[in-house]
Tab-separated table of C-alpha atoms in Angstrom:
chain	number	residue	atom	x	y	z
A	1	MET	CA	-21.857	26.805	-16.489
A	2	ASP	CA	-19.912	29.591	-14.806
A	3	THR	CA	-16.256	28.584	-15.108
A	4	THR	CA	-14.641	31.668	-13.624
A	5	ILE	CA	-11.971	30.932	-11.042
A	6	THR	CA	-13.951	32.830	-8.424
A	7	ARG	CA	-17.053	30.714	-9.017
A	8	ILE	CA	-15.283	27.354	-9.112
A	9	GLY	CA	-13.210	28.311	-6.077
A	10	ALA	CA	-16.384	29.061	-4.113
A	11	VAL	CA	-17.865	25.695	-5.114
A	12	VAL	CA	-14.690	23.874	-4.079
A	13	ILE	CA	-14.536	25.572	-0.682
A	14	ALA	CA	-18.231	24.883	-0.036
A	15	GLU	CA	-17.803	21.205	-0.955
A	16	LEU	CA	-14.755	20.824	1.276
A	17	ARG	CA	-16.602	22.362	4.197
A	18	SER	CA	-19.746	20.271	3.628
A	19	VAL	CA	-17.852	16.969	3.934
A	20	GLY	CA	-15.982	17.983	7.070
A	21	TYR	CA	-12.506	19.055	5.987
A	22	MET	CA	-10.577	20.804	8.752
A	23	GLU	CA	-10.621	24.598	8.590
A	24	SER	CA	-6.822	24.671	8.454
A	25	THR	CA	-6.924	22.537	5.299
A	26	ILE	CA	-9.668	24.674	3.784
A	27	GLY	CA	-7.563	27.748	4.536
A	28	GLN	CA	-4.647	26.230	2.620
A	29	TYR	CA	-6.935	25.579	-0.346
A	30	GLY	CA	-8.024	29.220	-0.132
A	31	LYS	CA	-4.409	30.409	-0.371
A	32	THR	CA	-3.864	28.231	-3.424
A	33	ILE	CA	-7.038	29.557	-5.078
A	34	LYS	CA	-5.719	33.078	-4.505
A	35	ALA	CA	-2.415	32.107	-6.139
A	36	LEU	CA	-4.304	30.619	-9.095
A	37	THR	CA	-6.326	33.839	-9.447
A	38	GLU	CA	-3.136	35.918	-9.562
A	39	TYR	CA	-1.586	33.517	-12.083
A	40	ALA	CA	-4.658	33.835	-14.320
A	41	LYS	CA	-4.554	37.645	-14.156
A	42	ARG	CA	-0.931	37.641	-15.287
A	43	HIS	CA	-2.020	35.621	-18.308
A	44	GLY	CA	-5.074	37.748	-19.031
A	45	ALA	CA	-7.526	34.978	-18.181
A	46	ASN	CA	-10.691	35.012	-16.119
A	47	ALA	CA	-12.313	31.671	-16.948
A	48	TYR	CA	-10.607	28.473	-15.844
A	49	THR	CA	-9.437	25.896	-18.379
A	50	PRO	CA	-7.468	22.643	-17.939
A	51	ALA	CA	-4.661	24.206	-19.989
A	52	LEU	CA	-4.492	27.138	-17.569
A	53	GLY	CA	-4.477	24.676	-14.664
A	54	ALA	CA	-1.654	22.651	-16.202
A	55	GLY	CA	0.471	25.775	-16.477
A	56	PHE	CA	-0.282	26.728	-12.897
A	57	ALA	CA	0.537	23.230	-11.606
A	58	SER	CA	3.886	23.300	-13.384
A	59	MET	CA	5.056	26.220	-11.221
A	60	THR	CA	6.935	24.141	-8.656
A	61	THR	CA	9.756	26.584	-7.902
A	62	SER	CA	9.449	28.671	-4.755
A	63	PRO	CA	9.955	32.406	-5.507
A	64	ARG	CA	11.326	32.834	-1.991
A	65	THR	CA	14.115	30.249	-2.202
A	66	GLY	CA	14.433	29.767	-5.951
A	67	ARG	CA	14.319	26.014	-5.401
A	68	PHE	CA	11.877	23.212	-6.065
A	69	SER	CA	9.056	23.133	-3.508
A	70	ALA	CA	7.365	19.802	-2.827
A	71	GLN	CA	4.645	21.567	-0.823
A	72	ARG	CA	3.889	23.945	-3.678
A	73	ARG	CA	3.684	21.073	-6.149
A	74	PHE	CA	1.321	19.166	-3.841
A	75	ASP	CA	-0.952	22.159	-3.166
A	76	TYR	CA	-1.132	23.275	-6.793
A	77	ARG	CA	-1.742	19.810	-8.210
A	78	ARG	CA	-4.519	18.898	-5.798
A	79	LEU	CA	-6.361	22.158	-6.477
A	80	VAL	CA	-6.026	21.777	-10.246
A	81	ALA	CA	-7.398	18.220	-9.970
A	82	LEU	CA	-10.519	19.548	-8.231
A	83	PHE	CA	-10.973	22.385	-10.734
A	84	ASP	CA	-10.530	19.986	-13.662
A	85	SER	CA	-13.102	17.573	-12.232
A	86	TYR	CA	-15.634	20.404	-11.904
A	87	VAL	CA	-15.083	21.698	-15.439
A	88	THR	CA	-15.297	18.166	-16.864
A	89	THR	CA	-18.183	16.680	-14.862
A	90	GLY	CA	-19.908	19.599	-13.166
A	91	ARG	CA	-19.025	18.283	-9.707
A	92	VAL	CA	-16.036	18.424	-7.374
A	93	ASP	CA	-14.421	14.987	-7.189
A	94	LEU	CA	-12.951	14.507	-3.703
A	95	SER	CA	-12.200	10.806	-4.117
A	96	MET	CA	-8.765	9.708	-3.005
A	97	ARG	CA	-6.117	9.054	-5.631
A	98	ARG	CA	-3.579	6.277	-5.368
A	99	ARG	CA	0.054	7.216	-4.995
A	100	GLY	CA	2.242	6.768	-8.039
A	101	GLY	CA	-0.556	6.206	-10.562
A	102	GLY	CA	0.892	2.851	-11.642
A	103	GLY	CA	4.172	4.242	-12.923
A	104	PRO	CA	5.049	5.402	-16.459
A	105	ARG	CA	3.266	3.860	-19.439
A	106	PRO	CA	4.643	2.995	-22.873
A	107	THR	CA	3.657	5.264	-25.764
A	108	SER	CA	4.749	3.376	-28.897
A	109	ALA	CA	1.914	1.702	-30.823
A	110	GLN	CA	3.006	-1.934	-30.408
A	111	PHE	CA	3.849	-1.589	-26.720
A	112	VAL	CA	0.540	0.131	-25.923
A	113	VAL	CA	-1.372	-2.765	-27.507
A	114	LEU	CA	0.883	-5.286	-25.779
A	115	ASN	CA	0.364	-3.684	-22.380
A	116	ASP	CA	-3.426	-3.624	-22.869
A	117	SER	CA	-3.380	-7.298	-23.878
A	118	TRP	CA	-1.338	-8.196	-20.801
A	119	GLU	CA	-3.729	-6.376	-18.472
A	120	SER	CA	-6.732	-8.052	-20.121
A	121	ASP	CA	-5.115	-11.485	-19.817
A	122	MET	CA	-4.449	-10.987	-16.108
A	123	ALA	CA	-8.027	-9.855	-15.524
A	124	GLU	CA	-9.475	-12.814	-17.449
A	125	ARG	CA	-7.410	-15.219	-15.339
A	126	GLY	CA	-8.854	-13.666	-12.195
A	127	LEU	CA	-5.573	-12.561	-10.651
A	128	ALA	CA	-5.909	-10.507	-7.485
A	129	ALA	CA	-5.888	-6.727	-7.951
A	130	ALA	CA	-2.628	-6.352	-6.011
A	131	THR	CA	-0.983	-9.015	-8.189
A	132	ARG	CA	-2.184	-7.386	-11.406
A	133	GLU	CA	-0.849	-4.046	-10.236
A	134	ALA	CA	2.586	-5.476	-9.374
A	135	TYR	CA	2.885	-7.484	-12.602
A	136	GLY	CA	1.582	-4.609	-14.713
A	137	ARG	CA	3.862	-1.975	-13.205
A	138	THR	CA	6.962	-4.147	-13.768
A	139	ALA	CA	5.991	-4.999	-17.345
A	140	ARG	CA	5.344	-1.341	-18.152
A	141	GLY	CA	8.669	-0.429	-16.564
A	142	TYR	CA	10.494	-2.833	-18.883
A	143	LEU	CA	8.621	-1.594	-21.972
A	144	CYS	CA	9.325	2.036	-21.065
A	145	PHE	CA	12.982	1.121	-20.547
A	146	LEU	CA	13.074	-0.322	-24.073
A	147	GLU	CA	11.531	2.886	-25.454
A	148	SER	CA	14.155	4.962	-23.648
A	149	ARG	CA	16.786	2.961	-25.541
A	150	GLY	CA	15.060	3.575	-28.866
A	151	THR	CA	13.467	0.107	-29.096
A	152	VAL	CA	9.789	0.172	-30.058
A	153	GLU	CA	9.451	-3.328	-31.552
A	154	LEU	CA	9.509	-6.371	-29.273
A	155	ASP	CA	11.403	-8.411	-31.867
A	156	ASP	CA	14.326	-6.004	-31.473
A	157	ALA	CA	14.649	-6.714	-27.724
A	158	ASP	CA	17.247	-9.307	-26.736
A	159	GLY	CA	18.406	-10.820	-23.460
A	160	GLY	CA	20.855	-8.004	-22.918
A	161	THR	CA	18.002	-5.512	-22.533
A	162	VAL	CA	16.623	-7.489	-19.593
A	163	LEU	CA	19.975	-7.414	-17.813
A	164	GLU	CA	20.361	-3.705	-18.546
A	165	PHE	CA	16.842	-3.074	-17.217
A	166	LEU	CA	17.658	-4.820	-13.937
A	167	ARG	CA	20.949	-2.924	-13.641
A	168	SER	CA	19.117	0.362	-14.204
A	169	LEU	CA	17.052	-0.329	-11.083
A	170	SER	CA	20.062	-0.806	-8.810
A	171	PRO	CA	20.347	2.865	-7.776
A	172	ARG	CA	16.690	2.855	-6.648
A	173	TRP	CA	16.150	-0.712	-5.458
A	174	ALA	CA	17.979	-2.584	-2.719
A	175	LYS	CA	19.540	-5.894	-3.722
A	176	THR	CA	17.207	-7.689	-1.327
A	177	THR	CA	14.139	-6.363	-3.189
A	178	LEU	CA	15.282	-6.945	-6.782
A	179	PHE	CA	14.008	-10.506	-6.457
A	180	TRP	CA	10.456	-9.183	-6.472
A	181	VAL	CA	11.099	-7.287	-9.716
A	182	VAL	CA	12.360	-10.498	-11.308
A	183	SER	CA	9.416	-12.451	-9.896
A	184	ASN	CA	6.950	-9.897	-11.297
A	185	LEU	CA	8.654	-9.747	-14.710
A	186	ARG	CA	8.739	-13.490	-15.450
A	187	PRO	CA	4.959	-13.910	-15.936
A	188	PHE	CA	4.958	-11.116	-18.539
A	189	LEU	CA	7.878	-12.658	-20.427
A	190	THR	CA	6.029	-15.973	-20.381
A	191	PHE	CA	2.930	-14.225	-21.744
A	192	ILE	CA	4.847	-12.815	-24.723
A	193	ASN	CA	6.427	-16.256	-25.286
A	194	ARG	CA	10.034	-15.079	-25.076
A	195	ALA	CA	12.003	-17.955	-23.603
A	196	ASP	CA	15.264	-16.155	-24.447
A	197	LEU	CA	14.320	-13.229	-22.209
A	198	ILE	CA	13.355	-15.611	-19.406
A	199	ASP	CA	16.793	-17.236	-19.740
A	200	ALA	CA	18.334	-13.772	-19.402
A	201	VAL	CA	16.377	-13.185	-16.187
A	202	ASN	CA	17.669	-16.473	-14.817
A	203	LEU	CA	21.177	-15.524	-15.871
A	204	ALA	CA	20.950	-12.401	-13.694
A	205	GLY	CA	21.179	-14.698	-10.686
A	206	VAL	CA	18.917	-12.619	-8.447
A	207	LYS	CA	18.223	-14.708	-5.351
A	208	ARG	CA	15.278	-14.526	-3.014
A	209	PRO	CA	16.311	-13.083	0.368
A	210	HIS	CA	15.599	-15.088	3.493
A	211	PRO	CA	15.900	-12.585	6.326
A	212	ILE	CA	15.177	-13.600	9.890
A	213	VAL	CA	12.094	-11.622	10.858
A	214	PRO	CA	12.104	-10.681	14.556
A	215	VAL	CA	9.160	-11.307	16.831
A	216	LEU	CA	7.932	-9.468	19.877
A	217	GLY	CA	9.138	-10.430	23.306
A	218	ASP	CA	6.549	-10.988	26.004
A	219	ASP	CA	7.260	-7.589	27.599
A	220	ASP	CA	6.870	-5.749	24.285
A	221	HIS	CA	3.694	-7.707	23.566
A	222	ARG	CA	2.216	-6.572	26.876
A	223	ARG	CA	3.300	-2.956	26.280
A	224	ILE	CA	1.505	-2.848	22.938
A	225	ILE	CA	-1.707	-4.279	24.376
A	226	ALA	CA	-1.483	-1.791	27.261
A	227	ALA	CA	-1.044	1.100	24.811
A	228	CYS	CA	-4.107	-0.061	22.870
A	229	THR	CA	-6.287	-0.282	25.971
A	230	SER	CA	-5.111	2.734	27.987
A	231	GLY	CA	-6.316	5.504	25.676
A	232	ILE	CA	-2.893	6.885	24.742
A	233	VAL	CA	-3.637	6.161	21.070
A	234	CYS	CA	-6.879	6.722	19.201
A	235	VAL	CA	-9.374	3.851	19.210
A	236	ARG	CA	-9.084	3.267	15.448
A	237	ASP	CA	-5.314	2.807	15.637
A	238	ALA	CA	-5.704	0.557	18.678
A	239	ALA	CA	-8.258	-1.619	16.874
A	240	ILE	CA	-6.094	-1.954	13.758
A	241	THR	CA	-3.015	-2.892	15.782
A	242	LEU	CA	-4.865	-5.394	17.972
A	243	LEU	CA	-6.400	-6.937	14.857
A	244	ALA	CA	-3.004	-7.394	13.206
A	245	LEU	CA	-1.425	-8.545	16.473
A	246	SER	CA	-4.006	-11.211	17.310
A	247	THR	CA	-5.006	-12.505	13.854
A	248	GLY	CA	-1.959	-11.874	11.634
A	249	LEU	CA	-4.154	-10.459	8.869
A	250	ARG	CA	-2.368	-8.897	5.906
A	251	ALA	CA	-2.517	-5.115	5.544
A	252	CYS	CA	-4.498	-5.365	2.296
A	253	ASP	CA	-7.150	-7.482	4.036
A	254	ILE	CA	-7.410	-5.059	6.963
A	255	ILE	CA	-7.950	-2.189	4.525
A	256	ALA	CA	-10.643	-4.111	2.621
A	257	LEU	CA	-12.715	-5.058	5.700
A	258	ARG	CA	-16.295	-3.803	5.710
A	259	LEU	CA	-18.711	-3.243	8.572
A	260	GLY	CA	-20.809	-6.200	7.461
A	261	ASP	CA	-17.847	-8.571	7.773
A	262	ILE	CA	-18.071	-8.529	11.575
A	263	ASP	CA	-20.235	-11.078	13.394
A	264	TRP	CA	-20.601	-9.284	16.706
A	265	GLN	CA	-22.486	-12.081	18.419
A	266	GLY	CA	-20.156	-14.813	17.234
A	267	GLN	CA	-17.062	-12.602	17.694
A	268	THR	CA	-15.609	-13.411	14.281
A	269	ILE	CA	-14.646	-11.601	11.099
A	270	SER	CA	-15.309	-13.184	7.704
A	271	LEU	CA	-13.547	-12.035	4.561
A	272	VAL	CA	-12.192	-13.095	1.190
A	273	GLN	CA	-8.424	-12.738	1.128
A	274	GLN	CA	-7.027	-10.250	-1.360
A	275	LYS	CA	-3.918	-12.339	-2.092
A	276	THR	CA	-5.340	-15.844	-2.425
A	277	GLY	CA	-9.034	-15.227	-3.102
A	278	ASN	CA	-9.872	-17.786	-0.394
A	279	PRO	CA	-12.645	-17.197	2.152
A	280	LEU	CA	-11.490	-16.877	5.756
A	281	THR	CA	-13.164	-16.574	9.140
A	282	VAL	CA	-11.010	-15.532	12.096
A	283	PRO	CA	-12.007	-15.360	15.779
A	284	LEU	CA	-11.792	-12.104	17.711
A	285	ILE	CA	-10.409	-11.974	21.234
A	286	ASP	CA	-12.530	-10.120	23.796
A	287	VAL	CA	-10.325	-7.026	24.033
A	288	LEU	CA	-10.358	-6.669	20.240
A	289	THR	CA	-14.144	-7.043	20.028
A	290	SER	CA	-14.681	-4.343	22.649
A	291	THR	CA	-12.164	-2.008	20.978
A	292	LEU	CA	-13.813	-2.469	17.577
A	293	ALA	CA	-17.233	-1.770	19.114
A	294	ASP	CA	-15.900	1.364	20.811
A	295	TYR	CA	-14.483	2.574	17.483
A	296	VAL	CA	-17.635	1.902	15.456
A	297	VAL	CA	-20.013	3.417	18.026
A	298	HIS	CA	-18.035	6.398	19.306
A	299	GLU	CA	-15.113	7.363	17.072
A	300	ARG	CA	-15.795	6.288	13.481
A	301	PRO	CA	-16.874	9.347	11.412
A	302	GLU	CA	-20.263	9.420	9.733
A	303	THR	CA	-19.657	8.445	6.126
A	304	GLU	CA	-21.314	6.614	3.250
A	305	ASP	CA	-18.194	4.452	2.882
A	306	ASP	CA	-18.933	1.076	4.509
A	307	HIS	CA	-15.317	0.031	4.957
A	308	LEU	CA	-14.583	-0.717	8.594
A	309	PHE	CA	-11.565	1.568	8.908
A	310	VAL	CA	-11.736	5.027	7.336
A	311	ARG	CA	-9.668	8.192	7.402
A	312	ARG	CA	-10.007	10.281	10.560
A	313	VAL	CA	-10.027	13.523	8.540
A	314	ALA	CA	-12.100	14.294	5.457
A	315	PRO	CA	-12.664	12.738	3.061
A	316	HIS	CA	-13.773	9.921	5.359
A	317	VAL	CA	-13.041	7.051	3.001
A	318	ARG	CA	-11.179	3.754	3.305
A	319	LEU	CA	-7.485	3.792	4.084
A	320	ARG	CA	-5.468	4.002	0.912
A	321	ASP	CA	-2.690	1.433	0.968
A	322	HIS	CA	-0.246	-0.703	2.947
A	323	ALA	CA	1.665	2.416	4.030
A	324	SER	CA	-1.462	3.669	5.832
A	325	ILE	CA	-1.554	0.574	8.035
A	326	HIS	CA	2.193	0.740	8.645
A	327	ARG	CA	1.899	4.334	9.873
A	328	VAL	CA	-0.844	3.284	12.294
A	329	THR	CA	1.072	0.353	13.799
A	330	ALA	CA	4.319	2.327	13.924
A	331	THR	CA	2.522	5.072	15.873
A	332	VAL	CA	1.233	2.537	18.384
A	333	PHE	CA	4.686	0.980	18.755
A	334	THR	CA	6.146	4.418	19.502
A	335	ALA	CA	3.438	5.159	22.057
A	336	ALA	CA	4.124	1.786	23.685
A	337	GLU	CA	7.868	2.601	23.782
A	338	VAL	CA	8.673	-0.479	21.709
A	339	THR	CA	11.634	0.737	19.666
A	340	ASP	CA	13.795	-2.332	19.095
A	341	VAL	CA	11.705	-3.556	16.141
A	342	LYS	CA	9.785	-1.861	13.335
A	343	GLY	CA	6.056	-2.099	13.869
A	344	GLY	CA	4.713	-3.313	10.521
A	345	THR	CA	2.064	-5.906	9.720
A	346	ARG	CA	4.737	-8.303	8.459
A	347	LEU	CA	6.270	-8.430	11.921
A	348	LEU	CA	2.849	-8.760	13.541
A	349	ARG	CA	1.947	-11.560	11.137
A	350	HIS	CA	5.136	-13.452	12.010
A	351	ASN	CA	4.527	-12.737	15.675
A	352	ALA	CA	1.026	-14.227	15.524
A	353	ALA	CA	2.393	-17.348	13.826
A	354	SER	CA	5.171	-17.688	16.395
A	355	ARG	CA	2.752	-17.485	19.312
A	356	MET	CA	0.512	-20.122	17.753
A	357	LEU	CA	3.525	-22.381	17.276
A	358	ARG	CA	4.542	-21.932	20.899
A	359	ALA	CA	1.023	-22.908	21.912
A	360	ALA	CA	1.522	-26.178	19.944
A	361	THR	CA	-1.108	-25.162	17.389
A	362	PRO	CA	-1.139	-27.637	14.451
A	363	LEU	CA	0.246	-26.304	11.159
A	364	PRO	CA	-3.078	-26.766	9.304
A	365	THR	CA	-4.770	-24.536	11.878
A	366	ILE	CA	-2.059	-21.877	11.569
A	367	ALA	CA	-2.395	-21.979	7.790
A	368	ALA	CA	-6.173	-21.541	8.109
A	369	VAL	CA	-6.012	-18.665	10.607
A	370	LEU	CA	-3.320	-16.775	8.648
A	371	GLY	CA	-5.066	-17.455	5.356
A	372	LEU	CA	-2.124	-19.235	3.779
A	373	ALA	CA	-2.455	-21.075	0.494
A	374	SER	CA	-1.273	-24.397	1.969
A	375	GLU	CA	0.035	-26.093	5.088
A	376	GLU	CA	3.513	-26.043	3.545
A	377	SER	CA	3.436	-22.245	3.599
A	378	ALA	CA	3.029	-22.329	7.373
A	379	LYS	CA	6.385	-24.088	7.806
A	380	GLN	CA	8.217	-20.872	6.928
A	381	TYR	CA	7.321	-19.557	10.372
A	382	MET	CA	9.124	-22.388	12.156
A	383	ASN	CA	12.449	-20.595	11.667
A	384	ILE	CA	11.387	-17.831	14.045
A	385	ASP	CA	10.397	-20.103	16.933
A	386	ASP	CA	13.849	-20.503	18.450
A	387	GLU	CA	12.667	-22.256	21.587
A	388	ARG	CA	10.898	-25.106	19.803
A	389	LEU	CA	13.700	-25.470	17.282
A	390	LEU	CA	16.228	-25.851	20.095
A	391	ARG	CA	14.151	-28.672	21.557
A	392	CYS	CA	14.571	-30.529	18.281
A	393	VAL	CA	18.371	-30.433	18.498
A	394	LEU	CA	19.961	-33.599	19.873
A	395	PRO	CA	22.616	-33.107	22.537
A	396	VAL	CA	26.178	-33.540	21.374
A	397	PRO	CA	27.563	-36.717	22.971
A	398	GLN	CA	30.627	-36.169	25.084
A	399	SER	CA	33.545	-38.395	24.241
A	400	ALA	CA	34.701	-40.724	26.987
A	401	ARG	CA	37.804	-39.554	28.761
A	402	PRO	CA	40.824	-41.908	28.668
């Protein structure tokens, strides 16, 4: 196989063009290939190797400014990934890569085995992929923290290390989100049968936040629907926003939807929830059905990926993560001139629950539509329905005047 940079570069460019990448993006790849060619010449190399690519990708300092360049790092790394895939497999791998890569991983012998055992245990118990990722990332973070302190044997870890680990996160995590770190760490500590470390977590006193999530006013609700039906946003973004607005589906479930999940005649969508693993069928309002049909027939790119919503630019694959959905809904909110609240799926989920409550929808029905684990879970949304709560308040009796 010809592994010269010129040859591999030509293959990469041809593959990018064949799957529909924009010419501006292809041009940027071409500039990076030229930079790689010049780097190889300076090192007396003609054929590409992963070692050469690693050296090239490490050049993150801009010669113009003398400072770190995020754009340079991004461009160099993505090209090296494509070159490496070709040298290793004989084909250019254009599949999307998840952000972050799951965080750092432990390297000491005992911790590597322990991490593998934890991941296997979670998989055997059938935990949802998102749950396994959250639990695994937190466990690996704690193990890597121990290694950074010179601890490579679990028996040498005491309760103080847990408290130090949580304190080390304070500069990067808000106090309101540390609860989720604690919640994700406890199952791992239970798995390794360390009651003393669990006691240390409890001693940290991290409380679950209970913020009041805003809901959309009637005017804002109408503005968003108008933006989704007037053509000022693309049809895909309109369909995603209307879906979240009317059904309250979680972002992970919207991402996982496939074309075959839609019953066009019955105007429903059937899915298995990512969080609970429970099957769910939700009705589609007329405007949502027509918007989805418009997207599938006229705007959705031709692709072998059967997920309902795919990237608008190549590669035309499923949306990557929760942030992708948030960007879509935030764009629609901006176009609708709704600026008082942040347009995420959490708000839209609460908004859907609030509107069902105002329509006197029974809690079991709300739990079913939102895909909640139980009816009790639906009661959390009562704190956002101010009007109905006020009706439950008895008037204060006025004392008789003398």
